[in-house]
Coordinates of C-alpha atoms and ligand atoms in Angstrom, one line a residue:
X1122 CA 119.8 121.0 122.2
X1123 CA 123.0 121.2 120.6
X1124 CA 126.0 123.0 122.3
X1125 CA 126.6 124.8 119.2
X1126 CA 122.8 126.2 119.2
X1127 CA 123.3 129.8 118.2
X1128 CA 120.9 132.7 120.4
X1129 CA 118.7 132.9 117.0
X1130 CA 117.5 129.5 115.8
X1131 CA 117.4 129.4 112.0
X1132 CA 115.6 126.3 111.8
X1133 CA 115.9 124.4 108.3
X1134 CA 112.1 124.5 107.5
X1135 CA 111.0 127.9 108.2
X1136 CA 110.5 130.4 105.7
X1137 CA 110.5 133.9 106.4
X1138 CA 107.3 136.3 105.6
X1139 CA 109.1 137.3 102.5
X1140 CA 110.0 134.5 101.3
X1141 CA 106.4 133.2 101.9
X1142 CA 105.1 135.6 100.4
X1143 CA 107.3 135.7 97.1
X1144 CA 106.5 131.4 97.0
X1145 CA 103.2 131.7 97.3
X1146 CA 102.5 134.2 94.8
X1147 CA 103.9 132.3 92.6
X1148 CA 102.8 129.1 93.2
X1149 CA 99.0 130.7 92.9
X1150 CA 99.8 131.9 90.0
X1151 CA 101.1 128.4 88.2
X1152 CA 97.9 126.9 90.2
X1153 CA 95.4 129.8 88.5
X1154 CA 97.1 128.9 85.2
X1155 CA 96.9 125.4 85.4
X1156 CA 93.1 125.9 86.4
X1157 CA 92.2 127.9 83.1
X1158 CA 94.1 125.1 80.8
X1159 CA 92.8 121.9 82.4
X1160 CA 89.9 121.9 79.3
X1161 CA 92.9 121.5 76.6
X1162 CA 95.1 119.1 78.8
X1163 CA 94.5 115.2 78.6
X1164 CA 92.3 113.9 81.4
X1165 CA 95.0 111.8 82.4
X1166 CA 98.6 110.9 81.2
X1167 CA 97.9 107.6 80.2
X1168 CA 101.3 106.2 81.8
X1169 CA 102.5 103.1 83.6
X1170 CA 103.4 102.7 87.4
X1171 CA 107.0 102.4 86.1
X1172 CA 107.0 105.6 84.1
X1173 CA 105.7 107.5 86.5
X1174 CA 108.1 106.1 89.2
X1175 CA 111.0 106.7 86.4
X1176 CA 110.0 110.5 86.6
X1177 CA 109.8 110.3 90.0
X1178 CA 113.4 108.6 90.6
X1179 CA 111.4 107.2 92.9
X1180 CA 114.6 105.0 94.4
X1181 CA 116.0 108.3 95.6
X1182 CA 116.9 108.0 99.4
X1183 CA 116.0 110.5 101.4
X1184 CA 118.4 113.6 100.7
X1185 CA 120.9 113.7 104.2
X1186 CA 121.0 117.5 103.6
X1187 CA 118.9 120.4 102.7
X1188 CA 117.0 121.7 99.7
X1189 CA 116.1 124.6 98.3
X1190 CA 112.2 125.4 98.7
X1191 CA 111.6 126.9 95.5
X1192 CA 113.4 124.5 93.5
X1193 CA 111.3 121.8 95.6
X1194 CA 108.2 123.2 95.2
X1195 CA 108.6 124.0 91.5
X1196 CA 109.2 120.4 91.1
X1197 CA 107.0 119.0 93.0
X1198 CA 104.3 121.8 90.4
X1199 CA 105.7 120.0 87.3
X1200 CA 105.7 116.1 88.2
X1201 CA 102.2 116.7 89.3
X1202 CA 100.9 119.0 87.0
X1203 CA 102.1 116.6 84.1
X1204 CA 101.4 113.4 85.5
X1205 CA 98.1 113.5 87.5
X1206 CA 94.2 112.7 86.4
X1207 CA 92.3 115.0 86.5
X1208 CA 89.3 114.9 88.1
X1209 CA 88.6 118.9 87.5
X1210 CA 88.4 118.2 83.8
X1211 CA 85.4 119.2 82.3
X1212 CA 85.6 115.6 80.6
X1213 CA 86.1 113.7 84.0
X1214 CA 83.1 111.5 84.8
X1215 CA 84.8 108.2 86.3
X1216 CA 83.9 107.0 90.1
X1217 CA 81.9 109.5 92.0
X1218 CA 84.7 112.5 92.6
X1219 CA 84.3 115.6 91.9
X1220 CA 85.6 118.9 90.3
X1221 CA 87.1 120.7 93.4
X1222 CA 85.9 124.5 93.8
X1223 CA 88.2 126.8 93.8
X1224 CA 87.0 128.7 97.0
X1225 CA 87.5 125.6 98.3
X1226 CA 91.3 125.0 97.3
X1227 CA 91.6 128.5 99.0
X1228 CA 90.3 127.4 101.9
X1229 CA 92.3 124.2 102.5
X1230 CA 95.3 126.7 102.4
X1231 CA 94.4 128.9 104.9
X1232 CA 93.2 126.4 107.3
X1233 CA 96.7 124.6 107.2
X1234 CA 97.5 128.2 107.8
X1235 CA 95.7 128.8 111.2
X1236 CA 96.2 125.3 111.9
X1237 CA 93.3 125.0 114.7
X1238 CA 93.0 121.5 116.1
X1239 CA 89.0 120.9 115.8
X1240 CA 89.4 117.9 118.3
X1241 CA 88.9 120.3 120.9
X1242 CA 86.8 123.8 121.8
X1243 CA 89.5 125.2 123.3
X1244 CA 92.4 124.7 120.7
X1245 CA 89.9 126.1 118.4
X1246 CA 87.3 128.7 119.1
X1247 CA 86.2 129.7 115.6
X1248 CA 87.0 127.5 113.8
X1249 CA 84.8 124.6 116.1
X1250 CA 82.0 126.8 115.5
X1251 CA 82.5 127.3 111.8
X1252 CA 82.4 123.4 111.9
X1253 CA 79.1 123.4 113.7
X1254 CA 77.5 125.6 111.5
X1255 CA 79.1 124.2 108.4
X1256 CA 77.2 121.0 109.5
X1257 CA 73.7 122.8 110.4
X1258 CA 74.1 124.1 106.7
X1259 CA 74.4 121.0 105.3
X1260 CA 71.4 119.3 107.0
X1261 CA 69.2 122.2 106.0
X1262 CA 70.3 122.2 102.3
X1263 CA 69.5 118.4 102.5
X1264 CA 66.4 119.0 104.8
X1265 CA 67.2 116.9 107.5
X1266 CA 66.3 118.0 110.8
X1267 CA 68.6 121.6 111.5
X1268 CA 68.7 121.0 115.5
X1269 CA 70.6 117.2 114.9
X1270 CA 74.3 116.5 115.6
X1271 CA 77.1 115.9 113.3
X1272 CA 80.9 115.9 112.7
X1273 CA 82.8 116.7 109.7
X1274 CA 85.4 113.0 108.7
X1275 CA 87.4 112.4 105.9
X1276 CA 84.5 111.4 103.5
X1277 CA 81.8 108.7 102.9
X1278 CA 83.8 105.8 104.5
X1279 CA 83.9 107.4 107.6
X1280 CA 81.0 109.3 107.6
X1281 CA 78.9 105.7 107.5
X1282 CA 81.4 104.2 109.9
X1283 CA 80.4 107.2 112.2
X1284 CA 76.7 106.0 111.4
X1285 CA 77.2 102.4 111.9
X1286 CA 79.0 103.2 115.0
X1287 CA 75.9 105.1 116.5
X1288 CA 73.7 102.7 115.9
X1289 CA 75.7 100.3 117.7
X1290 CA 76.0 101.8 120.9
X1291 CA 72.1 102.9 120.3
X1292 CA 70.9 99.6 120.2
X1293 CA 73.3 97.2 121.8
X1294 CA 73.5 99.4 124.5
X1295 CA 77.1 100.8 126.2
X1296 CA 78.0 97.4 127.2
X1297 CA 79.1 96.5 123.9
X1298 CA 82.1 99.8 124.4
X1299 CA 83.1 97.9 127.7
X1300 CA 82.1 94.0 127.3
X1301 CA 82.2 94.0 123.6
X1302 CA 80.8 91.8 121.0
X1303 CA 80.6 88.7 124.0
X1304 CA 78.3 90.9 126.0
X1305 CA 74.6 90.0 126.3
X1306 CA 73.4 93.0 123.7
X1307 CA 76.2 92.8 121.4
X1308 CA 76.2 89.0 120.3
X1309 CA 74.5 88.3 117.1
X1310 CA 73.8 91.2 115.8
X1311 CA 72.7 91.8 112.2
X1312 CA 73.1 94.7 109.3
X1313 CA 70.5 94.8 106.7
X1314 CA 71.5 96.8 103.3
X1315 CA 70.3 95.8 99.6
X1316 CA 73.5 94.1 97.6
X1317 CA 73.8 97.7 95.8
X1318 CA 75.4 98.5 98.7
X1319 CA 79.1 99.8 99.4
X1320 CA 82.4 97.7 100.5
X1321 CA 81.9 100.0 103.1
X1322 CA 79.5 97.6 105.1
X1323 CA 81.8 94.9 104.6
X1324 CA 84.6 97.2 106.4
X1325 CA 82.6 98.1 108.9
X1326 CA 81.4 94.8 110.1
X1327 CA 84.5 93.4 109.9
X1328 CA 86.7 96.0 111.9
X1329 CA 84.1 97.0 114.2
X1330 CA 83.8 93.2 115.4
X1331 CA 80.5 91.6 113.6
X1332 CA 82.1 89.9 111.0
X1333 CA 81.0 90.0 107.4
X1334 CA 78.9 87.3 107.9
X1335 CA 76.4 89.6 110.0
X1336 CA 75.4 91.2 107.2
X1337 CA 72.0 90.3 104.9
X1338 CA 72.5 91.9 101.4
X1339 CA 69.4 91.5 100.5
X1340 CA 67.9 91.5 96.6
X1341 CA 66.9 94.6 94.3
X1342 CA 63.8 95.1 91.9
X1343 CA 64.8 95.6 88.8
X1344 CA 65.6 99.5 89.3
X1345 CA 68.3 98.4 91.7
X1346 CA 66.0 99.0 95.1
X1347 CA 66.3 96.9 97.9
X1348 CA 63.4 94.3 97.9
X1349 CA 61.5 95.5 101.1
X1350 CA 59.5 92.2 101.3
X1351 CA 62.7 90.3 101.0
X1352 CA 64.3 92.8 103.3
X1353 CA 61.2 92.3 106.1
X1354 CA 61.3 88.8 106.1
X1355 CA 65.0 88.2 106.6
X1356 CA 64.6 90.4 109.9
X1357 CA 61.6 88.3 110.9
X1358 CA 63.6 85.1 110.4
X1359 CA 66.8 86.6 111.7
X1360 CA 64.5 87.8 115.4
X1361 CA 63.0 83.8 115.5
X1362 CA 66.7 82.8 115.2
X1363 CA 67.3 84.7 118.7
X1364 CA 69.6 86.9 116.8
X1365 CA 69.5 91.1 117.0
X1366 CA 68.9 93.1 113.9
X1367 CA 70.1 96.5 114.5
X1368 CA 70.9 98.5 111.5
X1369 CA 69.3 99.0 108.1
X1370 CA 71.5 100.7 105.8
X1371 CA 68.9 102.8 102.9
X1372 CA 71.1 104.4 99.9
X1373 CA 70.5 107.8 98.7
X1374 CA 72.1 106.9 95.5
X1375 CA 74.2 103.5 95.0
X1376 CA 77.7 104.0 93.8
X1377 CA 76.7 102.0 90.7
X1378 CA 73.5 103.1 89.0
X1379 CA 72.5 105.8 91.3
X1380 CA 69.7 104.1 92.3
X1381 CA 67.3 105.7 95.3
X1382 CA 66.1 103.0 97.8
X1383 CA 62.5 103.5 98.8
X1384 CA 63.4 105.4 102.2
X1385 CA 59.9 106.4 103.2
X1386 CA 58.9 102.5 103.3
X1387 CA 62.4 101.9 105.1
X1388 CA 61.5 104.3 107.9
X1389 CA 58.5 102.8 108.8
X1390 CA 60.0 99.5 109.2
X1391 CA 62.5 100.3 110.5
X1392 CA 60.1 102.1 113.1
X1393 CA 57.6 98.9 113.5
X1394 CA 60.9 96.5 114.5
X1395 CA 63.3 99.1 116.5
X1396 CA 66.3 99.6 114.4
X1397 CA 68.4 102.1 114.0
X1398 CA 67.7 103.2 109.9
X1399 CA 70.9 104.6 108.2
X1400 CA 71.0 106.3 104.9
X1401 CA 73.8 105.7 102.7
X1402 CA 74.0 109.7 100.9
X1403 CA 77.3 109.7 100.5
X1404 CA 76.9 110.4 96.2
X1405 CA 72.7 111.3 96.0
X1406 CA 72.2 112.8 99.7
X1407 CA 73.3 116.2 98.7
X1408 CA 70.8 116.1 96.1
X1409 CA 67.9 115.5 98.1
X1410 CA 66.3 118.9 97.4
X1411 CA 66.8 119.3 94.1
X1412 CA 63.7 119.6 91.9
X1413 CA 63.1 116.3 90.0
X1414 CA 64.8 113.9 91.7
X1415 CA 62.7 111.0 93.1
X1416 CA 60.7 111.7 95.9
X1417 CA 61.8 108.8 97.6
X1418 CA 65.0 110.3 98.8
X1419 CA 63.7 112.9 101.1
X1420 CA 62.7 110.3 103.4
X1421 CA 66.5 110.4 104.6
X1422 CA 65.2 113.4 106.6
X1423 CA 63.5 110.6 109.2
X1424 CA 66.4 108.6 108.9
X1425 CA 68.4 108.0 112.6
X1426 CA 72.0 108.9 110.9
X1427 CA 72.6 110.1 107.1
X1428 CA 76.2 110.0 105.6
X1429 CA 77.1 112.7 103.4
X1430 CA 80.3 113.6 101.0
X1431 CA 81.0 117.1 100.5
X1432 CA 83.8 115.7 98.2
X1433 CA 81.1 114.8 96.1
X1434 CA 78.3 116.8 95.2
X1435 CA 79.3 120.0 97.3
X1436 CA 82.5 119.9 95.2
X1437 CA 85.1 120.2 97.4
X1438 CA 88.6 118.9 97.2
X1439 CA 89.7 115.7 98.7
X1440 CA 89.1 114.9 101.4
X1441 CA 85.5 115.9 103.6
X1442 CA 82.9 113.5 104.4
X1443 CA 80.4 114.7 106.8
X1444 CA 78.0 112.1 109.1
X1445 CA 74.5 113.8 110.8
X1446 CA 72.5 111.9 113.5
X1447 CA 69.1 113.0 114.3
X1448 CA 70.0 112.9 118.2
X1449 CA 72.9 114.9 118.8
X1450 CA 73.8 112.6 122.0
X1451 CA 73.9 109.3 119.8
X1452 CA 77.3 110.7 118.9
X1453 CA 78.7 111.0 122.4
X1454 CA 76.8 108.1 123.3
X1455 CA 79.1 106.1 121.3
X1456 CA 82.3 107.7 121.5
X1457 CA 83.0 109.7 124.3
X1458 CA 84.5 108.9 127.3
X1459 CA 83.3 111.4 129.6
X1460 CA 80.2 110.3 131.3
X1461 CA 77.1 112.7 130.5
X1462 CA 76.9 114.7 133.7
X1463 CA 80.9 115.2 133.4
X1464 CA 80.7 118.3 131.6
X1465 CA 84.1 120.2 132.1
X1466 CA 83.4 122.9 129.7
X1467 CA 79.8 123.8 129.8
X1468 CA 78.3 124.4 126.5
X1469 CA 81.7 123.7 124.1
X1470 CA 81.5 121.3 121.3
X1471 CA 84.6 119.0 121.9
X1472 CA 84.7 117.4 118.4
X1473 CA 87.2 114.4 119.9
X1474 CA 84.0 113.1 122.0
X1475 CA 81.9 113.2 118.4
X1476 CA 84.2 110.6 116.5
X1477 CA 86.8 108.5 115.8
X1478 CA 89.2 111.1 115.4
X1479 CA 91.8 112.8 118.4
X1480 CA 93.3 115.6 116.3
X1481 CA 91.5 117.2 113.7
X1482 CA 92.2 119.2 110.7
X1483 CA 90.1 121.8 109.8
X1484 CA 88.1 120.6 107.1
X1485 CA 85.2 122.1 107.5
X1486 CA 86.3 125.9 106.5
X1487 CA 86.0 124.8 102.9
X1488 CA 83.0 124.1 103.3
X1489 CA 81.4 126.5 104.8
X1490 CA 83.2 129.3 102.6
X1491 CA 81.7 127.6 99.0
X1492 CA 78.2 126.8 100.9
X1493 CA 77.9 130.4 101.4
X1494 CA 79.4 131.5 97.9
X1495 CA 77.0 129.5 96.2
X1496 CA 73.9 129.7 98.6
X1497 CA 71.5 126.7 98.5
X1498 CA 70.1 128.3 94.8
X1499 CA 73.4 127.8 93.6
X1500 CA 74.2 124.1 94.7
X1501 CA 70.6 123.4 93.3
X1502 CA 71.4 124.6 90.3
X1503 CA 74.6 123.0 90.1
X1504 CA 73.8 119.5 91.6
X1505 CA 70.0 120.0 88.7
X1506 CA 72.7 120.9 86.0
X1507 CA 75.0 117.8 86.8
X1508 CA 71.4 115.9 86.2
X1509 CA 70.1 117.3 83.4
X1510 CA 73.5 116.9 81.8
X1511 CA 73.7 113.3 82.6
X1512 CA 70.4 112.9 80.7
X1513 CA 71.4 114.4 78.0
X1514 CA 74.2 112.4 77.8
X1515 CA 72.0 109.3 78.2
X1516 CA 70.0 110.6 75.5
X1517 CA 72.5 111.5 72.9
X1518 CA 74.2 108.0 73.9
X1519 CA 70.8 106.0 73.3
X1520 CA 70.5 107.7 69.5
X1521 CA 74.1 106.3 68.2
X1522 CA 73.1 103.0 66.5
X1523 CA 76.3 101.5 67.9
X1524 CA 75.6 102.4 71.9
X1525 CA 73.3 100.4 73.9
X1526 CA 72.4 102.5 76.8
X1527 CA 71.2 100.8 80.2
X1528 CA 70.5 102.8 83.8
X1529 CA 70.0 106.7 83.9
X1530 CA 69.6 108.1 87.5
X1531 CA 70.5 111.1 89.5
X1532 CA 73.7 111.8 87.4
X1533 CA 74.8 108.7 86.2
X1534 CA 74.2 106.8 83.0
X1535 CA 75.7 103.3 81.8
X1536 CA 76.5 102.1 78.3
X1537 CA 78.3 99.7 76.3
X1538 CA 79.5 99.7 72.8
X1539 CA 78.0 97.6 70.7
X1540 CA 78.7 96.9 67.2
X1541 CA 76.7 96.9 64.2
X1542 CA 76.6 93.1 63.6
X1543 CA 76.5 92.0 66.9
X1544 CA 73.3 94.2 67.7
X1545 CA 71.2 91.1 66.5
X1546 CA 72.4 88.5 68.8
X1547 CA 72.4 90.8 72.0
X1548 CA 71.8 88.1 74.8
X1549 CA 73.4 85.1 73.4
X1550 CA 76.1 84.0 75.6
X1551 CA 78.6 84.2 72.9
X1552 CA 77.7 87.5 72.2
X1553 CA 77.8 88.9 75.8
X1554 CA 81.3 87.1 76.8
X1555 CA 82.7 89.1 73.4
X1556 CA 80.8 92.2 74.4
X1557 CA 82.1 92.2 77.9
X1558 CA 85.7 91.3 76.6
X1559 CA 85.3 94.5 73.7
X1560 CA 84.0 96.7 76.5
X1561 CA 86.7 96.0 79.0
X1562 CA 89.1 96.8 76.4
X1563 CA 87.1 99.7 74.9
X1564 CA 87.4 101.5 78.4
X1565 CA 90.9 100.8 79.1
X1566 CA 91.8 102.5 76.0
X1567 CA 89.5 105.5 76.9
X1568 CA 91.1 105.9 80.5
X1569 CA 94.3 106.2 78.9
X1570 CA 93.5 108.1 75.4
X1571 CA 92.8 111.3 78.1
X1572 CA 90.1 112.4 75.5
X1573 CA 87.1 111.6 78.1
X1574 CA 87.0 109.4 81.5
X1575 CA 84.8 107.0 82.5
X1576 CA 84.5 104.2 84.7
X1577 CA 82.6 100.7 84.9
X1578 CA 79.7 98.9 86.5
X1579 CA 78.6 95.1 86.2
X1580 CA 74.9 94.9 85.7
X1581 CA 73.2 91.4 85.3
X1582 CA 76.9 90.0 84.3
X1583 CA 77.4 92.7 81.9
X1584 CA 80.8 94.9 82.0
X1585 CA 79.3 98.5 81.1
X1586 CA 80.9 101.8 81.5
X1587 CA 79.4 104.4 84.1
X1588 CA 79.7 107.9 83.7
X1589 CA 78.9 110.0 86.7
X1590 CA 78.9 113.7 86.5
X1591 CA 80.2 115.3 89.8
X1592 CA 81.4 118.5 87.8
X1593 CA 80.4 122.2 87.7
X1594 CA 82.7 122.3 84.5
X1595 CA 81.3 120.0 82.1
X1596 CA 79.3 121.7 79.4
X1597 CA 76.6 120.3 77.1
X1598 CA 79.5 120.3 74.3
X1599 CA 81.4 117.5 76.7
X1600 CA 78.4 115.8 77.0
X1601 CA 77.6 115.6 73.0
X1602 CA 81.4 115.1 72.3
X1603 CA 81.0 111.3 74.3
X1604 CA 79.2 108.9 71.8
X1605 CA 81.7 109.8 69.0
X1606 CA 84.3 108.7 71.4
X1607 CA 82.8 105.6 72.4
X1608 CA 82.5 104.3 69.1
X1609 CA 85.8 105.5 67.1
X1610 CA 87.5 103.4 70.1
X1611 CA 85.1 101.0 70.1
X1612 CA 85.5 100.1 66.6
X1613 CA 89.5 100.1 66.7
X1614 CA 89.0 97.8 70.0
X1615 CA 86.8 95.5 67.8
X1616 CA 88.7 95.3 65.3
X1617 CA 91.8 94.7 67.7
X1618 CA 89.3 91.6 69.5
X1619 CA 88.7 90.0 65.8
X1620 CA 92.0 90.0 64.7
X1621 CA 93.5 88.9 68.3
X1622 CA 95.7 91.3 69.4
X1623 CA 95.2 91.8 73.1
X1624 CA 95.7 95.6 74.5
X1625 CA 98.1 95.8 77.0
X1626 CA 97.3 95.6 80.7
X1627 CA 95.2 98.7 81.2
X1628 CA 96.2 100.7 84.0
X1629 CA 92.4 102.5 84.4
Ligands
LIG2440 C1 81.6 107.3 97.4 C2 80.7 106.4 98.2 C3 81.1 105.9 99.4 C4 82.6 106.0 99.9 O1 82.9 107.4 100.1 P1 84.4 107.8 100.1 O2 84.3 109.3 100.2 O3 85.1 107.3 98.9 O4 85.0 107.2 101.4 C5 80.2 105.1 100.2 N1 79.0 104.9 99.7 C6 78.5 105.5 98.5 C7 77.1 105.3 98.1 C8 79.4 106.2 97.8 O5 78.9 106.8 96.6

């Protein structure tokens, strides 16, 4: 404290109720605009890290004094409004991210407003149970058990590293959280997932002390479904080997195809040799009710631990993840540190004994204001449209003579451009290198054009492009507006290929 400290602070960042108030008027009102034009604004802006830093001046130091806020936060509304992606484009289909709801945007604004701290009951009444409930919705609009535990992360990373954690401490015991990987339980133990799976696994191993070699990616069919006889014997040969398989990782949806592993079939293994199953939902998981979809998937409800991503399918903004475990305790079990019978406050959810988090934001308000907005009829017929659009899409993609068209499940569908005299040698290895060099350039230009965005998958050795809808905005006309795309690029990126002139670097 300064000696020159008036009696009324007037701290530098503090704005008064006014002032608020005028700022934030205004700034909703540049946000509702920019809302209602994202349909006639590129998808992205097509620029280079250096042109982006150049409208940054992004070697400024940090200013010694003051700024105006207004100034600031116009600025700060034009760089980003003019030089972001957007993923809330009705013509954004790359990676699996979704349009963010606008209830949702509302949401993350008032709880940075109330600012609760949802590491602990006490620092946040409501808003802890808001969280609680926000999960119980989610497991009954996925139908997994309503009575299981759960905490809300920062999306599907976390939410399976909350899984994979659980499982550990469930079957190697506590003595791996005090001895660690050298005690009895903990050495040798072994992850199963199919090689569909996420660099997720890889993280997880690695940080959480089992190395990457401990996991078996084991083979898919030719639907991209882990190989359950392939998957059965590597445990049996991995228990001869005196080492401990404890974790088989199911997907509710690969990141690549969309694929659904057979998680009825994986619960009863996983049953008959005593591991702990885990379903990798962060894409498909929320779509587990939703009429059509193969039945497969709702065997996540007998699954030990499911990882969902609300920024997915329950389109909210960046960032919410959520992780459920079918027994409440495995949570505590594995990352508390107050014993069981050391209840201090009898009855309180303390989130901080639930995770890997201390203090935590309130993510869950957004949540459980759009889950409520839309009911469990209107995220069926959301997540059903999102599929039936992506079929469509398939469809209308499969009739262009110039579009070879490749997976189609939950709501993605992968393609490549093929042209017309190159249809006849599909296969040859001559053909493929050139169609994997056209595609490759072919998308680059189509991340950056801003028309339409897509991203890519490698299936079999070929480079295809993967579009994923995870949007309540796309319409059928976005959907029928795609091949046309595809294949006025794809003929100017032929023709670029023949004649050797190589694009530059893409920056998608
Ligand atoms: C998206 C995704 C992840 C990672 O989720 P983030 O929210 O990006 O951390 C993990 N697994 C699958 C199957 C996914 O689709």
């Amino acid at each position: 404290m300064t000696d020159t400290m008036p009696e009324d602070r007037v701290p530098p960042i503090n704005l008064s109720p006014s002032q608020f108030r005028e700022m934030g008027h205004r700034l909703i009102d540049q946000i509702a605009d920019l809302l209602g034009s994202l349909p006639a604004r590129p998808v992205t802006p097509g620029c280079l890290p250096t042109e982006i830093q150049k409208t940054l001046n992004a070697t400024t130091p940090l200013p010694e004094k003051g700024t105006d806020p207004q100034a600031l936060l116009d600025r700060a509304f034009a760089l980003l409004s003019e030089n972001s992606l957007y993923n809330g484009h009705p013509r954004f289909w790359g990676y699996i991210t979704a349009s963010a709801a606008p209830l949702g945007i509302l949401g993350d604004c008032l709880a940075a407003a109330i600012n609760p701290n949802v590491g602990a009951w006490k620092l946040s009444p409501m808003a802890t149970e808001m969280e609680a409930q926000a999960i119980r919705w989610i497991a009954e609009l996925i139908g997994y058990p309503a009575d299981c535990g759960g905490v809300m992360v920062s999306g599907g990373n976390m939410a399976n590293f909350v899984g994979f954690l659980a499982a550990r401490a469930a079957k190697a015991g506590q003595a791996i959280r005090t001895a660690g990987g050298s005690s009895d339980t903990g050495r040798g133990l072994r992850v199963y997932s199919s090689q569909e799976g996420h660099t997720w696994i890889q993280k997880a191993a690695d940080l959480f002390g089992l190395g990457t070699d401990a996991i078996r990616w084991i083979a898919t069919d030719r639907e991209q479904r882990i190989d359950l006889s392939e998957l059965e014997r590597e445990i049996m040969r991995d228990k001869q080997s005196g080492l401990r398989p404890f974790l088989v990782v199911g997907h509710a949806g690969t990141v690549s195809t969309g694929a659904i592993d057979p998680l009825p079939q994986l619960a009863v293994l996983c049953r008959a040799h005593d591991l702990w199953f885990h379903v990798d939902g962060a894409y498909g998981g929320l779509a587990a009710s939703v009429p059509g979809v193969s039945p497969d998937i709702r065997g996540l409800a007998q699954a030990d631990s499911v990882a969902v991503d609300p920024h997915k399918w329950l389109y909210q903004p960046l960032e919410a993840g959520c992780a459920l475990v079918r027994r409440p305790e495995a949570l505590r079990n594995a990352f508390s540190y107050h014993p069981p019978y050391y209840r201090f406050d009898d009855e309180a959810i303390n989130y901080v004994d639930y995770g890997l988090q201390n203090s935590r934001g309130f993510r869950a308000l957004k949540v459980w204001l759009t889950l409520q907005q839309a009911g469990r009829e209107g995220y069926m017929w959301m997540i059903g449209d999102d599929i039936a659009l992506s079929r469509e899409m398939h469809d209308c993609l499969a009739r262009d003579p110039e579009i070879e068209v490749f997976t189609q499940k939950l709501s993605i569908t992968t393609f490549r451009y093929v042209p017309e005299d190159r249809r006849a040698t599909i296969g040859e290895p001559d053909t493929e290198v050139f169609l994997n060099k056209l595609n490759e350039d072919l998308l680059g230009h189509l991340q950056d054009g801003g028309e339409a965005f897509v991203s890519n998958a490698v299936l079999d050795g070929r480079y295809v492009m993967r579009a994923c809808i995870v949007n309540f905005r796309t319409t059928r006309a976005d959907v029928r507006a795609l091949p046309e795309i595809v294949t006025r690029l794809g003929r100017e990126s032929d023709r670029r290929l023949r004649s050797g002139i190589h694009a530059p670097e893409s920056t998608g």
